[in-house]
mmCIF file of C-alpha atoms in Angstrom:
data_model
loop_
_atom_site.group_PDB
_atom_site.id
_atom_site.type_symbol
_atom_site.label_atom_id
_atom_site.label_comp_id
_atom_site.label_asym_id
_atom_site.label_seq_id
_atom_site.Cartn_x
_atom_site.Cartn_y
_atom_site.Cartn_z
ATOM 1 C CA GLU A 1 0.000 0.000 0.000
ATOM 2 C CA VAL A 2 1.280 3.429 -0.942
ATOM 3 C CA GLN A 3 1.205 5.658 2.123
ATOM 4 C CA LEU A 4 2.737 8.591 3.931
ATOM 5 C CA VAL A 5 2.859 8.368 7.705
ATOM 6 C CA GLN A 6 3.487 11.520 9.691
ATOM 7 C CA SER A 7 4.847 11.983 13.186
ATOM 8 C CA GLY A 8 2.511 12.669 16.079
ATOM 9 C CA ALA A 9 0.980 15.830 17.463
ATOM 10 C CA GLU A 10 3.251 18.376 19.101
ATOM 11 C CA VAL A 11 2.704 21.010 21.783
ATOM 12 C CA LYS A 12 5.459 23.619 21.956
ATOM 13 C CA LYS A 13 6.170 27.015 23.447
ATOM 14 C CA PRO A 14 6.939 30.139 21.396
ATOM 15 C CA GLY A 15 10.611 30.317 20.521
ATOM 16 C CA GLU A 16 11.157 26.549 20.616
ATOM 17 C CA SER A 17 12.388 24.543 17.650
ATOM 18 C CA LEU A 18 10.576 21.637 16.035
ATOM 19 C CA LYS A 19 11.077 19.047 13.302
ATOM 20 C CA ILE A 20 8.163 16.917 12.095
ATOM 21 C CA SER A 21 8.460 13.964 9.776
ATOM 22 C CA CYS A 22 6.707 12.184 6.926
ATOM 23 C CA GLN A 23 7.737 8.640 6.020
ATOM 24 C CA GLY A 24 6.789 7.133 2.694
ATOM 25 C CA SER A 25 6.280 3.471 1.925
ATOM 26 C CA GLY A 26 4.948 1.277 -0.851
ATOM 27 C CA TYR A 27 6.577 3.244 -3.663
ATOM 28 C CA SER A 28 9.942 4.594 -4.805
ATOM 29 C CA PHE A 29 10.361 7.496 -2.381
ATOM 30 C CA THR A 30 13.233 9.068 -4.285
ATOM 31 C CA THR A 31 11.308 9.549 -7.539
ATOM 32 C CA TYR A 32 8.356 11.667 -6.388
ATOM 33 C CA TRP A 33 8.335 15.192 -4.983
ATOM 34 C CA ILE A 34 6.913 15.558 -1.452
ATOM 35 C CA GLY A 35 5.053 18.743 -0.588
ATOM 36 C CA TRP A 36 4.012 20.286 2.706
ATOM 37 C CA VAL A 37 0.636 21.963 3.186
ATOM 38 C CA ARG A 38 -0.520 24.021 6.159
ATOM 39 C CA GLN A 39 -4.090 24.264 7.392
ATOM 40 C CA MET A 40 -4.678 26.720 10.192
ATOM 41 C CA PRO A 41 -7.652 26.003 12.479
ATOM 42 C CA GLY A 42 -10.907 26.405 10.568
ATOM 43 C CA LYS A 43 -9.104 27.694 7.470
ATOM 44 C CA GLY A 44 -8.141 26.536 3.998
ATOM 45 C CA LEU A 45 -5.095 24.857 2.526
ATOM 46 C CA GLU A 46 -1.811 26.691 2.053
ATOM 47 C CA TRP A 47 1.158 25.315 0.166
ATOM 48 C CA MET A 48 4.433 25.692 2.041
ATOM 49 C CA GLY A 49 7.032 24.045 -0.128
ATOM 50 C CA ILE A 50 8.215 20.894 -1.814
ATOM 51 C CA ILE A 51 11.276 18.652 -1.961
ATOM 52 C CA PHE A 52 12.597 15.999 -4.309
ATOM 53 C CA PRO A 53 14.057 13.329 -2.014
ATOM 54 C CA GLY A 54 16.268 11.947 -4.770
ATOM 55 C CA ASP A 55 18.579 14.964 -4.636
ATOM 56 C CA SER A 56 16.978 17.169 -1.921
ATOM 57 C CA ASP A 57 16.149 19.919 -4.440
ATOM 58 C CA SER A 58 13.583 22.090 -2.663
ATOM 59 C CA ARG A 59 11.264 24.997 -3.442
ATOM 60 C CA TYR A 60 9.359 27.231 -1.069
ATOM 61 C CA SER A 61 6.237 29.325 -1.164
ATOM 62 C CA PRO A 62 7.327 32.964 -1.517
ATOM 63 C CA SER A 63 5.223 33.889 1.523
ATOM 64 C CA LEU A 64 6.867 31.287 3.761
ATOM 65 C CA GLN A 65 10.435 31.265 2.523
ATOM 66 C CA GLY A 66 12.866 31.611 5.398
ATOM 67 C CA GLN A 67 10.295 30.667 8.028
ATOM 68 C CA VAL A 68 10.658 26.900 7.664
ATOM 69 C CA THR A 69 13.167 24.397 6.309
ATOM 70 C CA ILE A 70 12.228 21.343 4.276
ATOM 71 C CA SER A 71 14.656 18.444 4.119
ATOM 72 C CA ALA A 72 14.711 14.719 3.367
ATOM 73 C CA ASP A 73 16.678 11.593 4.256
ATOM 74 C CA LYS A 74 16.263 9.214 1.360
ATOM 75 C CA SER A 75 17.959 6.391 3.240
ATOM 76 C CA ILE A 76 14.924 6.139 5.494
ATOM 77 C CA SER A 77 12.310 7.447 3.007
ATOM 78 C CA THR A 78 11.492 10.410 5.216
ATOM 79 C CA ALA A 79 10.841 14.085 4.588
ATOM 80 C CA TYR A 80 10.954 16.748 7.258
ATOM 81 C CA LEU A 81 9.517 20.173 8.026
ATOM 82 C CA GLN A 82 11.484 22.193 10.534
ATOM 83 C CA TRP A 83 11.162 25.437 12.490
ATOM 84 C CA SER A 84 13.993 27.110 14.380
ATOM 85 C CA SER A 85 11.777 29.421 16.426
ATOM 86 C CA LEU A 86 8.063 28.734 16.622
ATOM 87 C CA LYS A 87 5.394 31.407 16.918
ATOM 88 C CA ALA A 88 1.816 31.115 18.112
ATOM 89 C CA SER A 89 0.749 31.734 14.510
ATOM 90 C CA ASP A 90 2.420 28.441 13.510
ATOM 91 C CA THR A 91 -0.408 26.593 15.256
ATOM 92 C CA ALA A 92 -1.932 24.482 12.494
ATOM 93 C CA MET A 93 -2.349 21.042 10.997
ATOM 94 C CA TYR A 94 0.520 20.192 8.674
ATOM 95 C CA TYR A 95 0.132 17.678 5.881
ATOM 96 C CA CYS A 96 2.733 16.086 3.672
ATOM 97 C CA ALA A 97 1.640 14.861 0.261
ATOM 98 C CA ARG A 98 3.143 13.130 -2.754
ATOM 99 C CA ARG A 99 3.137 15.040 -6.019
ATOM 100 C CA ASN A 100 1.958 13.152 -9.084
ATOM 101 C CA TYR A 101 0.145 13.760 -12.408
ATOM 102 C CA GLY A 102 2.019 16.975 -12.998
ATOM 103 C CA HIS A 103 1.424 19.063 -9.903
ATOM 104 C CA ALA A 104 -1.386 17.242 -8.106
ATOM 105 C CA PHE A 105 -0.991 15.727 -4.665
ATOM 106 C CA ASP A 106 -2.323 12.184 -4.881
ATOM 107 C CA ILE A 107 -1.245 10.619 -1.593
ATOM 108 C CA TRP A 108 -1.560 12.537 1.682
ATOM 109 C CA GLY A 109 -0.251 11.892 5.159
ATOM 110 C CA GLN A 110 -2.680 11.844 8.053
ATOM 111 C CA GLY A 111 -1.504 15.246 9.244
ATOM 112 C CA THR A 112 0.515 16.477 12.225
ATOM 113 C CA MET A 113 -1.153 18.961 14.556
ATOM 114 C CA VAL A 114 1.279 21.537 15.924
ATOM 115 C CA THR A 115 0.130 23.714 18.807
ATOM 116 C CA VAL A 116 2.297 26.632 19.906
ATOM 117 C CA SER A 117 1.215 28.209 23.159
ATOM 118 C CA SER A 118 2.828 29.758 26.179
ATOM 119 C CA GLU B 1 1.215 34.713 -7.725
ATOM 120 C CA ILE B 2 -2.006 33.412 -9.242
ATOM 121 C CA VAL B 3 -5.036 33.879 -6.986
ATOM 122 C CA LEU B 4 -7.851 31.333 -7.193
ATOM 123 C CA THR B 5 -11.338 32.485 -6.187
ATOM 124 C CA GLN B 6 -13.920 29.792 -5.539
ATOM 125 C CA SER B 7 -17.654 30.375 -5.594
ATOM 126 C CA PRO B 8 -20.001 30.071 -3.980
ATOM 127 C CA GLY B 9 -18.539 29.963 -0.494
ATOM 128 C CA THR B 10 -21.276 27.591 0.611
ATOM 129 C CA LEU B 11 -23.627 25.516 -1.498
ATOM 130 C CA SER B 12 -26.751 24.136 0.209
ATOM 131 C CA LEU B 13 -28.208 21.208 -1.695
ATOM 132 C CA SER B 14 -30.130 17.997 -1.142
ATOM 133 C CA PRO B 15 -28.912 14.470 -1.909
ATOM 134 C CA GLY B 16 -29.578 13.645 -5.533
ATOM 135 C CA GLU B 17 -29.164 17.236 -6.701
ATOM 136 C CA ARG B 18 -26.456 18.506 -9.033
ATOM 137 C CA ALA B 19 -23.619 20.604 -7.616
ATOM 138 C CA THR B 20 -21.677 23.093 -9.714
ATOM 139 C CA LEU B 21 -18.577 24.618 -8.134
ATOM 140 C CA SER B 22 -16.566 27.410 -9.736
ATOM 141 C CA CYS B 23 -12.862 28.228 -9.554
ATOM 142 C CA ARG B 24 -11.697 31.439 -11.201
ATOM 143 C CA ALA B 25 -8.022 32.334 -11.626
ATOM 144 C CA SER B 26 -6.512 35.819 -11.620
ATOM 145 C CA GLN B 27 -4.368 34.824 -14.627
ATOM 146 C CA SER B 28 -4.589 32.068 -17.191
ATOM 147 C CA VAL B 29 -3.762 28.631 -15.811
ATOM 148 C CA SER B 30 -2.530 25.723 -17.856
ATOM 149 C CA SER B 31 -5.266 23.096 -17.838
ATOM 150 C CA ASN B 32 -2.587 20.537 -17.092
ATOM 151 C CA TYR B 33 -2.099 22.129 -13.709
ATOM 152 C CA LEU B 34 -5.634 22.661 -12.380
ATOM 153 C CA VAL B 35 -6.595 20.233 -9.625
ATOM 154 C CA TRP B 36 -9.600 19.619 -7.361
ATOM 155 C CA TYR B 37 -9.642 18.075 -3.871
ATOM 156 C CA GLN B 38 -12.315 17.028 -1.415
ATOM 157 C CA GLN B 39 -11.823 17.393 2.328
ATOM 158 C CA LYS B 40 -14.085 16.035 5.033
ATOM 159 C CA PRO B 41 -13.884 17.137 8.687
ATOM 160 C CA GLY B 42 -10.938 15.605 10.491
ATOM 161 C CA GLN B 43 -9.510 14.093 7.331
ATOM 162 C CA ALA B 44 -6.717 14.895 4.938
ATOM 163 C CA PRO B 45 -7.693 16.198 1.506
ATOM 164 C CA ARG B 46 -8.405 13.637 -1.214
ATOM 165 C CA LEU B 47 -7.452 14.123 -4.853
ATOM 166 C CA LEU B 48 -10.507 14.144 -7.133
ATOM 167 C CA ILE B 49 -9.505 15.700 -10.455
ATOM 168 C CA TYR B 50 -6.149 16.553 -12.024
ATOM 169 C CA GLY B 51 -5.353 18.180 -15.350
ATOM 170 C CA ALA B 52 -8.673 20.027 -15.054
ATOM 171 C CA SER B 53 -10.741 17.024 -16.175
ATOM 172 C CA SER B 54 -9.042 13.694 -15.378
ATOM 173 C CA ARG B 55 -10.502 11.714 -12.497
ATOM 174 C CA ALA B 56 -8.044 10.309 -10.001
ATOM 175 C CA THR B 57 -7.962 6.604 -9.254
ATOM 176 C CA GLY B 58 -11.115 5.378 -7.560
ATOM 177 C CA ILE B 59 -13.107 8.587 -7.991
ATOM 178 C CA PRO B 60 -16.725 7.943 -9.046
ATOM 179 C CA ASP B 61 -17.823 9.199 -12.442
ATOM 180 C CA ARG B 62 -20.416 11.507 -10.884
ATOM 181 C CA PHE B 63 -17.450 13.851 -10.347
ATOM 182 C CA SER B 64 -16.320 15.745 -13.422
ATOM 183 C CA GLY B 65 -14.053 18.700 -14.086
ATOM 184 C CA SER B 66 -14.024 21.143 -16.964
ATOM 185 C CA GLY B 67 -12.760 24.533 -18.008
ATOM 186 C CA SER B 68 -9.732 26.320 -19.360
ATOM 187 C CA GLY B 69 -7.871 29.594 -19.117
ATOM 188 C CA THR B 70 -9.205 31.344 -16.034
ATOM 189 C CA ASP B 71 -12.526 29.549 -15.474
ATOM 190 C CA PHE B 72 -12.822 26.007 -14.172
ATOM 191 C CA THR B 73 -15.758 23.984 -12.861
ATOM 192 C CA LEU B 74 -16.214 20.910 -10.711
ATOM 193 C CA THR B 75 -19.566 19.208 -11.203
ATOM 194 C CA ILE B 76 -21.083 16.517 -9.029
ATOM 195 C CA SER B 77 -23.912 15.113 -11.107
ATOM 196 C CA ARG B 78 -25.992 13.619 -8.281
ATOM 197 C CA LEU B 79 -24.975 14.289 -4.713
ATOM 198 C CA GLU B 80 -24.519 11.258 -2.485
ATOM 199 C CA PRO B 81 -24.537 11.631 1.318
ATOM 200 C CA GLU B 82 -20.769 11.137 1.420
ATOM 201 C CA ASP B 83 -20.186 14.064 -0.990
ATOM 202 C CA PHE B 84 -21.043 16.745 1.559
ATOM 203 C CA ALA B 85 -17.630 18.224 2.262
ATOM 204 C CA VAL B 86 -15.332 21.137 1.412
ATOM 205 C CA TYR B 87 -13.843 21.288 -2.074
ATOM 206 C CA TYR B 88 -10.637 23.085 -3.020
ATOM 207 C CA CYS B 89 -9.144 23.918 -6.382
ATOM 208 C CA GLN B 90 -5.377 24.228 -6.802
ATOM 209 C CA GLN B 91 -3.120 25.476 -9.566
ATOM 210 C CA TYR B 92 0.545 25.412 -10.350
ATOM 211 C CA GLY B 93 2.072 28.241 -12.325
ATOM 212 C CA SER B 94 5.268 29.849 -11.102
ATOM 213 C CA SER B 95 4.083 28.893 -7.621
ATOM 214 C CA LEU B 96 1.360 26.679 -6.222
ATOM 215 C CA THR B 97 -1.849 28.115 -4.769
ATOM 216 C CA PHE B 98 -5.179 26.833 -3.484
ATOM 217 C CA GLY B 99 -8.594 28.418 -3.658
ATOM 218 C CA GLN B 100 -10.303 29.257 -0.386
ATOM 219 C CA GLY B 101 -12.732 26.362 -0.671
ATOM 220 C CA THR B 102 -16.428 25.746 -1.282
ATOM 221 C CA LYS B 103 -18.454 23.978 1.386
ATOM 222 C CA VAL B 104 -21.194 21.728 0.070
ATOM 223 C CA GLU B 105 -23.714 21.266 2.867
ATOM 224 C CA ILE B 106 -26.959 19.387 3.237
ATOM 225 C CA LYS B 107 -30.019 21.555 2.713
#
């Protein structure tokens, strides 16, 4: 079965760092781009960025560039989304998703809820 | 950045009715790169349509996509109870953007 499995929910304080993960299985992880999508509580979907695990080539949304870092470890079929200093406004559900059929996301992780609160 | 505007914001319909959802782009979008998703509460989005009109694997044929340029449409021919959800369009041009979503609710 093709799937993406994300790490569990996180509760952090403002200023803390965080790295969440997304592990792929059931397909060749190094040959599909993996994107990250944010969904703030009660809001819509927002694309954050994307990475090609084969060579770690990455692209970021212009509005979020510099606020997060996307990386991948192809040896363990895992992509990451990382913050160096969280803010309360980072509170959201974060999804990873596999890009296919051009620029569609066909396989989604279950989501990782990140709560940032003092 | 291309802005996608979905309308209406909420669509109130009964099971069995036809749903027509609109997605309008601020600039022309390649049809190859217009996508539709369905999201139910507490779930991740699900891919419905890619390339403006191609159904993803396992998607029933009551879902269809059409359009070109700046105007795209998702049509659900006869609403089933499981179709009541939020629908998002997405495009890829120089960057990737989503519309704000259309909620299809039970009337």
